[in-house]
């Protein structure tokens, strides 16, 4: 059940997201409601906001470290 619109329609897995590409959405079990289009965690039904922030910071940090190593 969608936590936003309470639709009982089966959610579909998010294929690609702006914040995590193809991998981040799978790691966080991100699904989209077919009725309202909102995204949430398919396992818990809660928003993925905290997970998205942590994922973005970790990936951004890894990218900065990789750039620093390449430019060294």
PQR file of N, CA, C, O and H, with PARSE charges and radii, in Angstrom:
ATOM      1  N   UNK A   1       0.846  -1.179   0.000 -0.4000 1.5000
ATOM      2  CA  UNK A   1       0.000   0.000   0.000 -0.0000 2.0000
ATOM      3  C   UNK A   1       0.892   1.244   0.000  0.5500 1.7000
ATOM      4  O   UNK A   1       1.856   1.335   0.761 -0.5500 1.4000
ATOM      5  N   UNK A   2       0.559   2.177  -0.849 -0.4000 1.5000
ATOM      6  CA  UNK A   2       1.328   3.413  -0.945 -0.0000 2.0000
ATOM      7  C   UNK A   2       1.108   4.262   0.309  0.5500 1.7000
ATOM      8  O   UNK A   2      -0.036   4.490   0.703 -0.5500 1.4000
ATOM      9  H   UNK A   2      -0.224   2.103  -1.468  0.4000 1.0000
ATOM     10  N   UNK A   3       2.195   4.735   0.946 -0.4000 1.5000
ATOM     11  CA  UNK A   3       2.036   5.561   2.146 -0.0000 2.0000
ATOM     12  C   UNK A   3       1.535   6.972   1.833  0.5500 1.7000
ATOM     13  O   UNK A   3       1.117   7.690   2.742 -0.5500 1.4000
ATOM     14  H   UNK A   3       3.125   4.550   0.627  0.4000 1.0000
ATOM     15  N   UNK A   4       1.570   7.376   0.570 -0.4000 1.5000
ATOM     16  CA  UNK A   4       1.153   8.729   0.206 -0.0000 2.0000
ATOM     17  C   UNK A   4      -0.329   8.800  -0.162  0.5500 1.7000
ATOM     18  O   UNK A   4      -1.069   9.621   0.379 -0.5500 1.4000
ATOM     19  H   UNK A   4       1.909   6.792  -0.168  0.4000 1.0000
ATOM     20  N   UNK A   5      -0.756   7.935  -1.084 -0.4000 1.5000
ATOM     21  CA  UNK A   5      -2.148   7.996  -1.561 -0.0000 2.0000
ATOM     22  C   UNK A   5      -2.999   6.833  -1.074  0.5500 1.7000
ATOM     23  O   UNK A   5      -4.204   6.806  -1.324 -0.5500 1.4000
ATOM     24  H   UNK A   5      -0.155   7.268  -1.523  0.4000 1.0000
ATOM     25  N   UNK A   6      -2.397   5.879  -0.389 -0.4000 1.5000
ATOM     26  CA  UNK A   6      -3.085   4.699   0.155 -0.0000 2.0000
ATOM     27  C   UNK A   6      -3.644   3.774  -0.926  0.5500 1.7000
ATOM     28  O   UNK A   6      -4.565   2.998  -0.670 -0.5500 1.4000
ATOM     29  H   UNK A   6      -1.418   5.902  -0.186  0.4000 1.0000
ATOM     30  N   UNK A   7      -3.087   3.859  -2.132 -0.4000 1.5000
ATOM     31  CA  UNK A   7      -3.523   2.984  -3.209 -0.0000 2.0000
ATOM     32  C   UNK A   7      -3.026   1.564  -2.944  0.5500 1.7000
ATOM     33  O   UNK A   7      -1.912   1.364  -2.460 -0.5500 1.4000
ATOM     34  H   UNK A   7      -2.339   4.489  -2.340  0.4000 1.0000
ATOM     35  N   UNK A   8      -3.858   0.592  -3.265 -0.4000 1.5000
ATOM     36  CA  UNK A   8      -3.484  -0.810  -3.083 -0.0000 2.0000
ATOM     37  C   UNK A   8      -2.830  -1.383  -4.337  0.5500 1.7000
ATOM     38  O   UNK A   8      -2.497  -2.568  -4.372 -0.5500 1.4000
ATOM     39  H   UNK A   8      -4.763   0.754  -3.658  0.4000 1.0000
ATOM     40  N   UNK A   9      -2.643  -0.563  -5.359 -0.4000 1.5000
ATOM     41  CA  UNK A   9      -2.009  -1.019  -6.602 -0.0000 2.0000
ATOM     42  C   UNK A   9      -0.571  -1.440  -6.328  0.5500 1.7000
ATOM     43  O   UNK A   9       0.108  -0.833  -5.499 -0.5500 1.4000
ATOM     44  H   UNK A   9      -2.913   0.399  -5.330  0.4000 1.0000
ATOM     45  N   UNK A  10      -0.110  -2.464  -7.010 -0.4000 1.5000
ATOM     46  CA  UNK A  10       1.251  -2.976  -6.809 -0.0000 2.0000
ATOM     47  C   UNK A  10       2.287  -1.954  -7.281  0.5500 1.7000
ATOM     48  O   UNK A  10       2.229  -1.492  -8.421 -0.5500 1.4000
ATOM     49  H   UNK A  10      -0.661  -2.957  -7.683  0.4000 1.0000
ATOM     50  N   UNK A  11       3.228  -1.604  -6.411 -0.4000 1.5000
ATOM     51  CA  UNK A  11       4.260  -0.655  -6.825 -0.0000 2.0000
ATOM     52  C   UNK A  11       5.219  -1.303  -7.817  0.5500 1.7000
ATOM     53  O   UNK A  11       5.371  -2.524  -7.843 -0.5500 1.4000
ATOM     54  H   UNK A  11       3.275  -1.979  -5.486  0.4000 1.0000
ATOM     55  N   UNK A  12       5.864  -0.471  -8.630 -0.4000 1.5000
ATOM     56  CA  UNK A  12       6.840  -0.982  -9.587 -0.0000 2.0000
ATOM     57  C   UNK A  12       8.229  -0.520  -9.159  0.5500 1.7000
ATOM     58  O   UNK A  12       8.382   0.598  -8.668 -0.5500 1.4000
ATOM     59  H   UNK A  12       5.740   0.522  -8.609  0.4000 1.0000
ATOM     60  N   UNK A  13       9.234  -1.360  -9.336 -0.4000 1.5000
ATOM     61  CA  UNK A  13      10.595  -0.965  -8.967 -0.0000 2.0000
ATOM     62  C   UNK A  13      11.046   0.241  -9.783  0.5500 1.7000
ATOM     63  O   UNK A  13      10.759   0.343 -10.976 -0.5500 1.4000
ATOM     64  H   UNK A  13       9.110  -2.269  -9.735  0.4000 1.0000
ATOM     65  N   UNK A  14      11.744   1.139  -9.133 -0.4000 1.5000
ATOM     66  CA  UNK A  14      12.293   2.303  -9.825 -0.0000 2.0000
ATOM     67  C   UNK A  14      13.509   1.839 -10.617  0.5500 1.7000
ATOM     68  O   UNK A  14      14.463   1.314 -10.044 -0.5500 1.4000
ATOM     69  H   UNK A  14      11.977   1.057  -8.164  0.4000 1.0000
ATOM     70  N   UNK A  15      13.475   2.027 -11.911 -0.4000 1.5000
ATOM     71  CA  UNK A  15      14.594   1.586 -12.748 -0.0000 2.0000
ATOM     72  C   UNK A  15      15.790   2.493 -12.633  0.5500 1.7000
ATOM     73  O   UNK A  15      16.905   2.021 -12.409 -0.5500 1.4000
ATOM     74  H   UNK A  15      12.700   2.453 -12.377  0.4000 1.0000
ATOM     75  N   UNK A  16      15.581   3.808 -12.784 -0.4000 1.5000
ATOM     76  CA  UNK A  16      16.664   4.791 -12.752 -0.0000 2.0000
ATOM     77  C   UNK A  16      16.177   5.983 -11.956  0.5500 1.7000
ATOM     78  O   UNK A  16      15.049   6.442 -12.135 -0.5500 1.4000
ATOM     79  H   UNK A  16      14.676   4.191 -12.966  0.4000 1.0000
ATOM     80  N   UNK A  17      17.039   6.489 -11.068 -0.4000 1.5000
ATOM     81  CA  UNK A  17      16.708   7.681 -10.295 -0.0000 2.0000
ATOM     82  C   UNK A  17      17.808   8.712 -10.474  0.5500 1.7000
ATOM     83  O   UNK A  17      18.953   8.348 -10.745 -0.5500 1.4000
ATOM     84  H   UNK A  17      17.956   6.116 -10.922  0.4000 1.0000
ATOM     85  N   UNK A  18      17.488   9.982 -10.329 -0.4000 1.5000
ATOM     86  CA  UNK A  18      18.481  11.042 -10.481 -0.0000 2.0000
ATOM     87  C   UNK A  18      19.535  10.986  -9.378  0.5500 1.7000
ATOM     88  O   UNK A  18      20.667  11.422  -9.587 -0.5500 1.4000
ATOM     89  H   UNK A  18      16.558  10.278 -10.109  0.4000 1.0000
ATOM     90  N   UNK A  19      19.187  10.465  -8.230 -0.4000 1.5000
ATOM     91  CA  UNK A  19      20.114  10.459  -7.099 -0.0000 2.0000
ATOM     92  C   UNK A  19      20.956   9.194  -7.019  0.5500 1.7000
ATOM     93  O   UNK A  19      22.007   9.206  -6.380 -0.5500 1.4000
ATOM     94  H   UNK A  19      18.268  10.110  -8.060  0.4000 1.0000
ATOM     95  N   UNK A  20      20.535   8.120  -7.636 -0.4000 1.5000
ATOM     96  CA  UNK A  20      21.288   6.884  -7.471 -0.0000 2.0000
ATOM     97  C   UNK A  20      21.474   6.066  -8.732  0.5500 1.7000
ATOM     98  O   UNK A  20      21.997   4.953  -8.688 -0.5500 1.4000
ATOM     99  H   UNK A  20      19.681   8.110  -8.156  0.4000 1.0000
ATOM    100  N   UNK A  21      21.046   6.619  -9.854 -0.4000 1.5000
ATOM    101  CA  UNK A  21      21.169   5.862 -11.098 -0.0000 2.0000
ATOM    102  C   UNK A  21      20.393   4.560 -11.018  0.5500 1.7000
ATOM    103  O   UNK A  21      19.277   4.522 -10.498 -0.5500 1.4000
ATOM    104  H   UNK A  21      20.621   7.524  -9.890  0.4000 1.0000
ATOM    105  N   UNK A  22      20.987   3.495 -11.535 -0.4000 1.5000
ATOM    106  CA  UNK A  22      20.340   2.185 -11.501 -0.0000 2.0000
ATOM    107  C   UNK A  22      20.653   1.436 -10.202  0.5500 1.7000
ATOM    108  O   UNK A  22      19.836   0.650  -9.723 -0.5500 1.4000
ATOM    109  H   UNK A  22      21.893   3.525 -11.957  0.4000 1.0000
ATOM    110  N   UNK A  23      21.835   1.683  -9.639 -0.4000 1.5000
ATOM    111  CA  UNK A  23      22.288   0.923  -8.477 -0.0000 2.0000
ATOM    112  C   UNK A  23      21.646   1.397  -7.174  0.5500 1.7000
ATOM    113  O   UNK A  23      21.203   0.577  -6.370 -0.5500 1.4000
ATOM    114  H   UNK A  23      22.498   2.322 -10.028  0.4000 1.0000
ATOM    115  N   UNK A  24      21.594   2.701  -6.962 -0.4000 1.5000
ATOM    116  CA  UNK A  24      21.061   3.239  -5.708 -0.0000 2.0000
ATOM    117  C   UNK A  24      19.624   2.827  -5.450  0.5500 1.7000
ATOM    118  O   UNK A  24      19.258   2.510  -4.318 -0.5500 1.4000
ATOM    119  H   UNK A  24      21.954   3.367  -7.615  0.4000 1.0000
ATOM    120  N   UNK A  25      18.811   2.829  -6.491 -0.4000 1.5000
ATOM    121  CA  UNK A  25      17.405   2.445  -6.325 -0.0000 2.0000
ATOM    122  C   UNK A  25      17.278   0.983  -5.911  0.5500 1.7000
ATOM    123  O   UNK A  25      16.405   0.629  -5.118 -0.5500 1.4000
ATOM    124  H   UNK A  25      19.108   3.087  -7.410  0.4000 1.0000
ATOM    125  N   UNK A  26      18.156   0.138  -6.452 -0.4000 1.5000
ATOM    126  CA  UNK A  26      18.108  -1.293  -6.072 -0.0000 2.0000
ATOM    127  C   UNK A  26      18.614  -1.503  -4.648  0.5500 1.7000
ATOM    128  O   UNK A  26      18.044  -2.295  -3.898 -0.5500 1.4000
ATOM    129  H   UNK A  26      18.865   0.426  -7.095  0.4000 1.0000
ATOM    130  N   UNK A  27      19.671  -0.804  -4.275 -0.4000 1.5000
ATOM    131  CA  UNK A  27      20.227  -0.944  -2.925 -0.0000 2.0000
ATOM    132  C   UNK A  27      19.181  -0.571  -1.875  0.5500 1.7000
ATOM    133  O   UNK A  27      19.054  -1.249  -0.855 -0.5500 1.4000
ATOM    134  H   UNK A  27      20.134  -0.160  -4.884  0.4000 1.0000
ATOM    135  N   UNK A  28      18.436   0.500  -2.122 -0.4000 1.5000
ATOM    136  CA  UNK A  28      17.458   0.982  -1.151 -0.0000 2.0000
ATOM    137  C   UNK A  28      16.054   0.410  -1.351  0.5500 1.7000
ATOM    138  O   UNK A  28      15.122   0.817  -0.657 -0.5500 1.4000
ATOM    139  H   UNK A  28      18.539   1.050  -2.951  0.4000 1.0000
ATOM    140  N   UNK A  29      15.885  -0.539  -2.303 -0.4000 1.5000
ATOM    141  CA  UNK A  29      14.582  -1.138  -2.581 -0.0000 2.0000
ATOM    142  C   UNK A  29      13.543  -0.060  -2.874  0.5500 1.7000
ATOM    143  O   UNK A  29      12.424  -0.108  -2.364 -0.5500 1.4000
ATOM    144  H   UNK A  29      16.641  -0.870  -2.868  0.4000 1.0000
ATOM    145  N   UNK A  30      13.924   0.910  -3.698 -0.4000 1.5000
ATOM    146  CA  UNK A  30      13.065   2.047  -4.029 -0.0000 2.0000
ATOM    147  C   UNK A  30      12.015   1.618  -5.056  0.5500 1.7000
ATOM    148  O   UNK A  30      12.352   1.092  -6.117 -0.5500 1.4000
ATOM    149  H   UNK A  30      14.833   0.949  -4.112  0.4000 1.0000
ATOM    150  N   UNK A  31      10.749   1.849  -4.731 -0.4000 1.5000
ATOM    151  CA  UNK A  31       9.649   1.521  -5.637 -0.0000 2.0000
ATOM    152  C   UNK A  31       8.814   2.779  -5.881  0.5500 1.7000
ATOM    153  O   UNK A  31       8.866   3.739  -5.113 -0.5500 1.4000
ATOM    154  H   UNK A  31      10.476   2.276  -3.870  0.4000 1.0000
ATOM    155  N   UNK A  32       8.042   2.746  -6.969 -0.4000 1.5000
ATOM    156  CA  UNK A  32       7.174   3.866  -7.320 -0.0000 2.0000
ATOM    157  C   UNK A  32       5.723   3.419  -7.343  0.5500 1.7000
ATOM    158  O   UNK A  32       5.400   2.341  -7.842 -0.5500 1.4000
ATOM    159  H   UNK A  32       8.000   1.966  -7.593  0.4000 1.0000
ATOM    160  N   UNK A  33       4.861   4.251  -6.801 -0.4000 1.5000
ATOM    161  CA  UNK A  33       3.427   3.968  -6.817 -0.0000 2.0000
ATOM    162  C   UNK A  33       2.897   4.253  -8.222  0.5500 1.7000
ATOM    163  O   UNK A  33       3.151   5.329  -8.763 -0.5500 1.4000
ATOM    164  H   UNK A  33       5.123   5.126  -6.395  0.4000 1.0000
ATOM    165  N   UNK A  34       2.166   3.310  -8.825 -0.4000 1.5000
ATOM    166  CA  UNK A  34       1.623   3.554 -10.163 -0.0000 2.0000
ATOM    167  C   UNK A  34       0.485   4.570 -10.181  0.5500 1.7000
ATOM    168  O   UNK A  34       0.161   5.115 -11.236 -0.5500 1.4000
ATOM    169  H   UNK A  34       1.960   2.436  -8.386  0.4000 1.0000
ATOM    170  N   UNK A  35      -0.121   4.828  -9.034 -0.4000 1.5000
ATOM    171  CA  UNK A  35      -1.242   5.760  -8.963 -0.0000 2.0000
ATOM    172  C   UNK A  35      -0.776   7.208  -8.822  0.5500 1.7000
ATOM    173  O   UNK A  35      -1.177   8.070  -9.604 -0.5500 1.4000
ATOM    174  H   UNK A  35       0.142   4.385  -8.177  0.4000 1.0000
ATOM    175  N   UNK A  36       0.074   7.479  -7.820 -0.4000 1.5000
ATOM    176  CA  UNK A  36       0.493   8.863  -7.568 -0.0000 2.0000
ATOM    177  C   UNK A  36       1.920   9.152  -8.028  0.5500 1.7000
ATOM    178  O   UNK A  36       2.303  10.316  -8.151 -0.5500 1.4000
ATOM    179  H   UNK A  36       0.400   6.779  -7.184  0.4000 1.0000
ATOM    180  N   UNK A  37       2.710   8.109  -8.285 -0.4000 1.5000
ATOM    181  CA  UNK A  37       4.070   8.302  -8.779 -0.0000 2.0000
ATOM    182  C   UNK A  37       5.107   8.578  -7.710  0.5500 1.7000
ATOM    183  O   UNK A  37       6.277   8.777  -8.034 -0.5500 1.4000
ATOM    184  H   UNK A  37       2.399   7.164  -8.185  0.4000 1.0000
ATOM    185  N   UNK A  38       4.716   8.597  -6.448 -0.4000 1.5000
ATOM    186  CA  UNK A  38       5.672   8.848  -5.365 -0.0000 2.0000
ATOM    187  C   UNK A  38       6.542   7.630  -5.125  0.5500 1.7000
ATOM    188  O   UNK A  38       6.107   6.496  -5.325 -0.5500 1.4000
ATOM    189  H   UNK A  38       3.765   8.435  -6.185  0.4000 1.0000
ATOM    190  N   UNK A  39       7.790   7.870  -4.689 -0.4000 1.5000
ATOM    191  CA  UNK A  39       8.712   6.788  -4.398 -0.0000 2.0000
ATOM    192  C   UNK A  39       8.838   6.544  -2.905  0.5500 1.7000
ATOM    193  O   UNK A  39       8.699   7.463  -2.097 -0.5500 1.4000
ATOM    194  H   UNK A  39       8.144   8.791  -4.526  0.4000 1.0000
ATOM    195  N   UNK A  40       9.104   5.286  -2.547 -0.4000 1.5000
ATOM    196  CA  UNK A  40       9.273   4.912  -1.144 -0.0000 2.0000
ATOM    197  C   UNK A  40       9.974   3.570  -1.071  0.5500 1.7000
ATOM    198  O   UNK A  40      10.203   2.932  -2.098 -0.5500 1.4000
ATOM    199  H   UNK A  40       9.217   4.540  -3.203  0.4000 1.0000
ATOM    200  N   UNK A  41      10.316   3.137   0.128 -0.4000 1.5000
ATOM    201  CA  UNK A  41      10.974   1.853   0.335 -0.0000 2.0000
ATOM    202  C   UNK A  41       9.936   0.750   0.214  0.5500 1.7000
ATOM    203  O   UNK A  41       8.937   0.744   0.934 -0.5500 1.4000
ATOM    204  H   UNK A  41      10.130   3.656   0.963  0.4000 1.0000
ATOM    205  N   UNK A  42      10.177  -0.184  -0.700 -0.4000 1.5000
ATOM    206  CA  UNK A  42       9.216  -1.256  -0.942 -0.0000 2.0000
ATOM    207  C   UNK A  42       9.096  -2.237   0.198  0.5500 1.7000
ATOM    208  O   UNK A  42       8.066  -2.900   0.327 -0.5500 1.4000
ATOM    209  H   UNK A  42      10.988  -0.179  -1.285  0.4000 1.0000
ATOM    210  N   UNK A  43      10.116  -2.352   1.031 -0.4000 1.5000
ATOM    211  CA  UNK A  43      10.071  -3.295   2.143 -0.0000 2.0000
ATOM    212  C   UNK A  43       9.366  -2.741   3.361  0.5500 1.7000
ATOM    213  O   UNK A  43       8.547  -3.426   3.974 -0.5500 1.4000
ATOM    214  H   UNK A  43      10.952  -1.814   0.926  0.4000 1.0000
ATOM    215  N   UNK A  44       9.681  -1.496   3.719 -0.4000 1.5000
ATOM    216  CA  UNK A  44       9.127  -0.917   4.939 -0.0000 2.0000
ATOM    217  C   UNK A  44       7.937   0.004   4.683  0.5500 1.7000
ATOM    218  O   UNK A  44       7.136   0.243   5.586 -0.5500 1.4000
ATOM    219  H   UNK A  44      10.347  -0.940   3.221  0.4000 1.0000
ATOM    220  N   UNK A  45       7.815   0.525   3.455 -0.4000 1.5000
ATOM    221  CA  UNK A  45       6.749   1.475   3.164 -0.0000 2.0000
ATOM    222  C   UNK A  45       7.057   2.877   3.626  0.5500 1.7000
ATOM    223  O   UNK A  45       6.198   3.756   3.553 -0.5500 1.4000
ATOM    224  H   UNK A  45       8.466   0.330   2.722  0.4000 1.0000
ATOM    225  N   UNK A  46       8.280   3.107   4.107 -0.4000 1.5000
ATOM    226  CA  UNK A  46       8.680   4.427   4.601 -0.0000 2.0000
ATOM    227  C   UNK A  46       9.479   5.164   3.521  0.5500 1.7000
ATOM    228  O   UNK A  46       9.978   4.544   2.582 -0.5500 1.4000
ATOM    229  H   UNK A  46       8.978   2.394   4.167  0.4000 1.0000
ATOM    230  N   UNK A  47       9.596   6.476   3.658 -0.4000 1.5000
ATOM    231  CA  UNK A  47      10.393   7.238   2.694 -0.0000 2.0000
ATOM    232  C   UNK A  47      11.867   6.827   2.729  0.5500 1.7000
ATOM    233  O   UNK A  47      12.375   6.403   3.767 -0.5500 1.4000
ATOM    234  H   UNK A  47       9.190   6.979   4.421  0.4000 1.0000
ATOM    235  N   UNK A  48      12.535   6.956   1.605 -0.4000 1.5000
ATOM    236  CA  UNK A  48      13.961   6.639   1.516 -0.0000 2.0000
ATOM    237  C   UNK A  48      14.851   7.870   1.675  0.5500 1.7000
ATOM    238  O   UNK A  48      16.025   7.826   1.309 -0.5500 1.4000
ATOM    239  H   UNK A  48      12.122   7.301   0.762  0.4000 1.0000
ATOM    240  N   UNK A  49      14.323   8.949   2.203 -0.4000 1.5000
ATOM    241  CA  UNK A  49      15.055  10.212   2.260 -0.0000 2.0000
ATOM    242  C   UNK A  49      16.397  10.081   2.971  0.5500 1.7000
ATOM    243  O   UNK A  49      17.413  10.534   2.443 -0.5500 1.4000
ATOM    244  H   UNK A  49      13.369   8.985   2.500  0.4000 1.0000
ATOM    245  N   UNK A  50      16.426   9.481   4.141 -0.4000 1.5000
ATOM    246  CA  UNK A  50      17.676   9.337   4.882 -0.0000 2.0000
ATOM    247  C   UNK A  50      18.654   8.453   4.119  0.5500 1.7000
ATOM    248  O   UNK A  50      19.840   8.774   4.040 -0.5500 1.4000
ATOM    249  H   UNK A  50      15.601   9.114   4.570  0.4000 1.0000
ATOM    250  N   UNK A  51      18.186   7.366   3.568 -0.4000 1.5000
ATOM    251  CA  UNK A  51      19.039   6.482   2.783 -0.0000 2.0000
ATOM    252  C   UNK A  51      19.596   7.172   1.556  0.5500 1.7000
ATOM    253  O   UNK A  51      20.753   6.959   1.193 -0.5500 1.4000
ATOM    254  H   UNK A  51      17.223   7.105   3.633  0.4000 1.0000
ATOM    255  N   UNK A  52      18.781   7.999   0.911 -0.4000 1.5000
ATOM    256  CA  UNK A  52      19.224   8.738  -0.273 -0.0000 2.0000
ATOM    257  C   UNK A  52      20.332   9.717   0.101  0.5500 1.7000
ATOM    258  O   UNK A  52      21.323   9.836  -0.620 -0.5500 1.4000
ATOM    259  H   UNK A  52      17.841   8.172   1.206  0.4000 1.0000
ATOM    260  N   UNK A  53      20.175  10.413   1.212 -0.4000 1.5000
ATOM    261  CA  UNK A  53      21.199  11.366   1.655 -0.0000 2.0000
ATOM    262  C   UNK A  53      22.496  10.639   1.967  0.5500 1.7000
ATOM    263  O   UNK A  53      23.563  11.076   1.536 -0.5500 1.4000
ATOM    264  H   UNK A  53      19.370  10.316   1.798  0.4000 1.0000
ATOM    265  N   UNK A  54      22.428   9.547   2.701 -0.4000 1.5000
ATOM    266  CA  UNK A  54      23.632   8.784   3.047 -0.0000 2.0000
ATOM    267  C   UNK A  54      24.290   8.239   1.789  0.5500 1.7000
ATOM    268  O   UNK A  54      25.509   8.327   1.644 -0.5500 1.4000
ATOM    269  H   UNK A  54      21.561   9.192   3.051  0.4000 1.0000
ATOM    270  N   UNK A  55      23.508   7.679   0.883 -0.4000 1.5000
ATOM    271  CA  UNK A  55      24.043   7.138  -0.365 -0.0000 2.0000
ATOM    272  C   UNK A  55      24.742   8.237  -1.168  0.5500 1.7000
ATOM    273  O   UNK A  55      25.840   8.024  -1.682 -0.5500 1.4000
ATOM    274  H   UNK A  55      22.518   7.607   1.000  0.4000 1.0000
ATOM    275  N   UNK A  56      24.117   9.397  -1.278 -0.4000 1.5000
ATOM    276  CA  UNK A  56      24.692  10.500  -2.051 -0.0000 2.0000
ATOM    277  C   UNK A  56      25.991  11.006  -1.439  0.5500 1.7000
ATOM    278  O   UNK A  56      26.938  11.306  -2.166 -0.5500 1.4000
ATOM    279  H   UNK A  56      23.224   9.570  -0.861  0.4000 1.0000
ATOM    280  N   UNK A  57      26.052  11.106  -0.116 -0.4000 1.5000
ATOM    281  CA  UNK A  57      27.273  11.571   0.556 -0.0000 2.0000
ATOM    282  C   UNK A  57      28.404  10.559   0.369  0.5500 1.7000
ATOM    283  O   UNK A  57      29.538  10.946   0.085 -0.5500 1.4000
ATOM    284  H   UNK A  57      25.283  10.863   0.475  0.4000 1.0000
ATOM    285  N   UNK A  58      28.109   9.288   0.525 -0.4000 1.5000
ATOM    286  CA  UNK A  58      29.129   8.253   0.365 -0.0000 2.0000
ATOM    287  C   UNK A  58      29.657   8.226  -1.066  0.5500 1.7000
ATOM    288  O   UNK A  58      30.870   8.198  -1.278 -0.5500 1.4000
ATOM    289  H   UNK A  58      27.188   8.975   0.756  0.4000 1.0000
ATOM    290  N   UNK A  59      28.762   8.233  -2.046 -0.4000 1.5000
ATOM    291  CA  UNK A  59      29.187   8.203  -3.449 -0.0000 2.0000
ATOM    292  C   UNK A  59      29.952   9.478  -3.803  0.5500 1.7000
ATOM    293  O   UNK A  59      30.960   9.416  -4.507 -0.5500 1.4000
ATOM    294  H   UNK A  59      27.777   8.255  -1.875  0.4000 1.0000
ATOM    295  N   UNK A  60      29.488  10.626  -3.326 -0.4000 1.5000
ATOM    296  CA  UNK A  60      30.192  11.883  -3.562 -0.0000 2.0000
ATOM    297  C   UNK A  60      31.584  11.880  -2.936  0.5500 1.7000
ATOM    298  O   UNK A  60      32.546  12.339  -3.552 -0.5500 1.4000
ATOM    299  H   UNK A  60      28.669  10.676  -2.754  0.4000 1.0000
ATOM    300  N   UNK A  61      31.690  11.362  -1.713 -0.4000 1.5000
ATOM    301  CA  UNK A  61      32.996  11.258  -1.054 -0.0000 2.0000
ATOM    302  C   UNK A  61      33.936  10.339  -1.803  0.5500 1.7000
ATOM    303  O   UNK A  61      35.115  10.654  -1.964 -0.5500 1.4000
ATOM    304  H   UNK A  61      30.909  10.988  -1.213  0.4000 1.0000
ATOM    305  N   UNK A  62      33.433   9.211  -2.261 -0.4000 1.5000
ATOM    306  CA  UNK A  62      34.269   8.293  -3.044 -0.0000 2.0000
ATOM    307  C   UNK A  62      34.728   8.931  -4.350  0.5500 1.7000
ATOM    308  O   UNK A  62      35.859   8.718  -4.788 -0.5500 1.4000
ATOM    309  H   UNK A  62      32.476   8.955  -2.131  0.4000 1.0000
ATOM    310  N   UNK A  63      33.848   9.713  -4.968 -0.4000 1.5000
ATOM    311  CA  UNK A  63      34.219  10.398  -6.210 -0.0000 2.0000
ATOM    312  C   UNK A  63      35.308  11.433  -5.948  0.5500 1.7000
ATOM    313  O   UNK A  63      36.227  11.574  -6.755 -0.5500 1.4000
ATOM    314  H   UNK A  63      32.930   9.886  -4.612  0.4000 1.0000
ATOM    315  N   UNK A  64      35.224  12.158  -4.839 -0.4000 1.5000
ATOM    316  CA  UNK A  64      36.264  13.140  -4.501 -0.0000 2.0000
ATOM    317  C   UNK A  64      37.598  12.468  -4.220  0.5500 1.7000
ATOM    318  O   UNK A  64      38.643  12.959  -4.646 -0.5500 1.4000
ATOM    319  H   UNK A  64      34.477  12.044  -4.184  0.4000 1.0000
ATOM    320  N   UNK A  65      37.571  11.361  -3.514 -0.4000 1.5000
ATOM    321  CA  UNK A  65      38.815  10.621  -3.243 -0.0000 2.0000
ATOM    322  C   UNK A  65      39.418  10.105  -4.540  0.5500 1.7000
ATOM    323  O   UNK A  65      40.629  10.190  -4.742 -0.5500 1.4000
ATOM    324  H   UNK A  65      36.722  10.962  -3.167  0.4000 1.0000
ATOM    325  N   UNK A  66      38.583   9.573  -5.412 -0.4000 1.5000
ATOM    326  CA  UNK A  66      39.080   9.072  -6.699 -0.0000 2.0000
ATOM    327  C   UNK A  66      39.686  10.189  -7.527  0.5500 1.7000
ATOM    328  O   UNK A  66      40.734   9.997  -8.144 -0.5500 1.4000
ATOM    329  H   UNK A  66      37.599   9.504  -5.248  0.4000 1.0000
ATOM    330  N   UNK A  67      39.055  11.343  -7.552 -0.4000 1.5000
ATOM    331  CA  UNK A  67      39.589  12.492  -8.300 -0.0000 2.0000
ATOM    332  C   UNK A  67      40.918  12.950  -7.711  0.5500 1.7000
ATOM    333  O   UNK A  67      41.860  13.246  -8.446 -0.5500 1.4000
ATOM    334  H   UNK A  67      38.204  11.499  -7.051  0.4000 1.0000
ATOM    335  N   UNK A  68      40.992  13.006  -6.373 -0.4000 1.5000
ATOM    336  CA  UNK A  68      42.225  13.431  -5.725 -0.0000 2.0000
ATOM    337  C   UNK A  68      43.363  12.463  -6.046  0.5500 1.7000
ATOM    338  O   UNK A  68      44.493  12.899  -6.262 -0.5500 1.4000
ATOM    339  H   UNK A  68      40.226  12.765  -5.776  0.4000 1.0000
ATOM    340  N   UNK A  69      43.088  11.172  -6.080 -0.4000 1.5000
ATOM    341  CA  UNK A  69      44.105  10.188  -6.400 -0.0000 2.0000
ATOM    342  C   UNK A  69      44.536  10.268  -7.856  0.5500 1.7000
ATOM    343  O   UNK A  69      45.709  10.070  -8.171 -0.5500 1.4000
ATOM    344  H   UNK A  69      42.169  10.818  -5.905  0.4000 1.0000
ATOM    345  N   UNK A  70      43.596  10.554  -8.739 -0.4000 1.5000
ATOM    346  CA  UNK A  70      43.914  10.660 -10.155 -0.0000 2.0000
ATOM    347  C   UNK A  70      44.718  11.927 -10.475  0.5500 1.7000
ATOM    348  O   UNK A  70      45.565  11.919 -11.368 -0.5500 1.4000
ATOM    349  H   UNK A  70      42.643  10.715  -8.483  0.4000 1.0000
ATOM    350  N   UNK A  71      44.455  12.990  -9.758 -0.4000 1.5000
ATOM    351  CA  UNK A  71      45.143  14.255 -10.010 -0.0000 2.0000
ATOM    352  C   UNK A  71      46.453  14.399  -9.259  0.5500 1.7000
ATOM    353  O   UNK A  71      47.152  15.401  -9.417 -0.5500 1.4000
ATOM    354  H   UNK A  71      43.767  12.997  -9.032  0.4000 1.0000
ATOM    355  N   UNK A  72      46.784  13.441  -8.469 -0.4000 1.5000
ATOM    356  CA  UNK A  72      47.997  13.478  -7.650 -0.0000 2.0000
ATOM    357  C   UNK A  72      49.230  13.242  -8.444  0.5500 1.7000
ATOM    358  O   UNK A  72      50.330  13.244  -7.891 -0.5500 1.4000
ATOM    359  H   UNK A  72      46.216  12.627  -8.341  0.4000 1.0000
TER
END
